[in-house]
């Protein structure tokens, strides 16, 4: 059987005997998907556990719209025009509105990037700023000791709208919702404290209940409330296929349930070999991004199995602190120990890779030099076919295989029948 695996700008082809394949995890098909404007309008007209936006915002003076930065796939330029029309219909002038890009711990945008995110017309008519531009205000401390330090523009607004996209997140459970506030418009110190709980066993992908990271970041809403949420769900081609509006918690949970119907995939058993790709460029530009596919693949591989992580990584590791941790003399076990006492953004992904290495071997199919890949405790290959043949031979020649062509988006779950 021939399978196409996304790899940079040129997919690779893999040949595997059909009888060895447990499953190929493509997203569940949608029966009927209306066009994007219709999806957005319907969501705005039918807010979840909330009054209509036009009713809520009437009479407010300082409205802030928080949306994602350039590293996220949220198509703000598609949502913002509709949102602004709704605000204007409620009597809110554009001079009363600010758009804040939630940087989290990421770098500031260029003006060209802000224009791209907001769209030309919106950028020209509404002030747009990065969350780090106006300074931060301390508003309180969560029960877990996380300082709630929020971008001044957001903290001083009298009406807050959060945009975002919902997808799986490897330790907050899901993206979207309150993540626009924490970590979106929070200080680096606040983010590091919140993210330090990622080592907890319940801080994992697809889990909200009992997840300390999610509980902590949502507690921040008590100090910086959100009045209205507008989140979208994208398919593997980044097209809008669903949207939810309304209450920051209840609408978010409904969006998570829809995501599960699309991307949560039951598997019959854990596989000997899991082949996981981010789907090719631009999602596999570096290992920092490709790690997302590895994190989901860990839930499909048996203890002692092998994960074939497929990502071209033409830009190498992709983040300074991540690179520092990956290229240090630390063993995987030492990375895990360090993250518990010295949490650092960037280092958290190095520790996440190390956690996977506790139960499975990782073969990396990339463009990075083989000696360098070996130095970061991964086994290098340039061809997914060669990597599969090596893994199969190592496991006895009859290894079962599960393929995840869109590994960063797909969550394998062991069948309840098991």
mmCIF file of N, CA, C and O in Angstrom, residues 33 125 131 148 227 328 342 353 368 377 381-382 385 392 398:
data_model
loop_
_atom_site.group_PDB
_atom_site.id
_atom_site.type_symbol
_atom_site.label_atom_id
_atom_site.label_comp_id
_atom_site.label_asym_id
_atom_site.label_seq_id
_atom_site.Cartn_x
_atom_site.Cartn_y
_atom_site.Cartn_z
ATOM 1 N N UNK A 33 -20.647 21.330 4.879
ATOM 2 C CA UNK A 33 -20.004 22.495 5.457
ATOM 3 C C UNK A 33 -20.400 23.730 4.658
ATOM 4 O O UNK A 33 -20.062 23.847 3.487
ATOM 5 N N UNK A 125 -8.332 51.487 9.917
ATOM 6 C CA UNK A 125 -9.413 52.214 10.591
ATOM 7 C C UNK A 125 -9.519 51.970 12.094
ATOM 8 O O UNK A 125 -10.254 52.679 12.786
ATOM 9 N N UNK A 131 0.454 43.073 22.492
ATOM 10 C CA UNK A 131 0.121 43.056 23.924
ATOM 11 C C UNK A 131 1.257 43.542 24.809
ATOM 12 O O UNK A 131 1.046 43.871 25.980
ATOM 13 N N UNK A 148 -1.464 37.458 38.007
ATOM 14 C CA UNK A 148 -2.318 37.885 36.895
ATOM 15 C C UNK A 148 -1.872 39.291 36.521
ATOM 16 O O UNK A 148 -2.281 40.279 37.137
ATOM 17 N N UNK A 227 -16.040 39.525 28.236
ATOM 18 C CA UNK A 227 -17.475 39.758 28.046
ATOM 19 C C UNK A 227 -18.066 38.961 26.888
ATOM 20 O O UNK A 227 -19.266 38.677 26.879
ATOM 21 N N UNK A 328 22.227 20.954 24.921
ATOM 22 C CA UNK A 328 23.060 20.863 26.121
ATOM 23 C C UNK A 328 23.466 19.412 26.353
ATOM 24 O O UNK A 328 23.063 18.507 25.629
ATOM 25 N N UNK A 342 13.131 24.304 37.242
ATOM 26 C CA UNK A 342 13.617 25.468 36.487
ATOM 27 C C UNK A 342 12.791 25.604 35.213
ATOM 28 O O UNK A 342 13.303 25.461 34.107
ATOM 29 N N UNK A 353 9.509 16.416 24.733
ATOM 30 C CA UNK A 353 10.122 15.373 23.894
ATOM 31 C C UNK A 353 10.749 14.300 24.780
ATOM 32 O O UNK A 353 10.616 13.094 24.515
ATOM 33 N N UNK A 368 17.752 18.001 8.706
ATOM 34 C CA UNK A 368 18.856 18.380 9.596
ATOM 35 C C UNK A 368 20.007 17.387 9.488
ATOM 36 O O UNK A 368 19.776 16.197 9.225
ATOM 37 N N UNK A 377 19.762 13.288 20.817
ATOM 38 C CA UNK A 377 19.204 12.019 21.292
ATOM 39 C C UNK A 377 18.033 11.514 20.437
ATOM 40 O O UNK A 377 17.131 10.832 20.936
ATOM 41 N N UNK A 381 17.020 10.180 9.939
ATOM 42 C CA UNK A 381 16.767 9.608 8.618
ATOM 43 C C UNK A 381 16.366 10.745 7.683
ATOM 44 O O UNK A 381 15.831 11.766 8.120
ATOM 45 N N UNK A 382 16.618 10.555 6.390
ATOM 46 C CA UNK A 382 16.164 11.521 5.389
ATOM 47 C C UNK A 382 14.962 11.001 4.618
ATOM 48 O O UNK A 382 14.282 11.766 3.930
ATOM 49 N N UNK A 385 10.626 6.033 4.162
ATOM 50 C CA UNK A 385 10.647 4.625 3.783
ATOM 51 C C UNK A 385 11.791 3.900 4.482
ATOM 52 O O UNK A 385 11.609 2.821 5.053
ATOM 53 N N UNK A 392 10.865 -1.402 11.483
ATOM 54 C CA UNK A 392 10.198 -2.696 11.347
ATOM 55 C C UNK A 392 11.166 -3.839 11.625
ATOM 56 O O UNK A 392 10.834 -4.806 12.333
ATOM 57 N N UNK A 398 7.414 -7.778 11.719
ATOM 58 C CA UNK A 398 5.957 -7.812 11.532
ATOM 59 C C UNK A 398 5.253 -6.757 12.386
ATOM 60 O O UNK A 398 4.181 -7.002 12.942
#
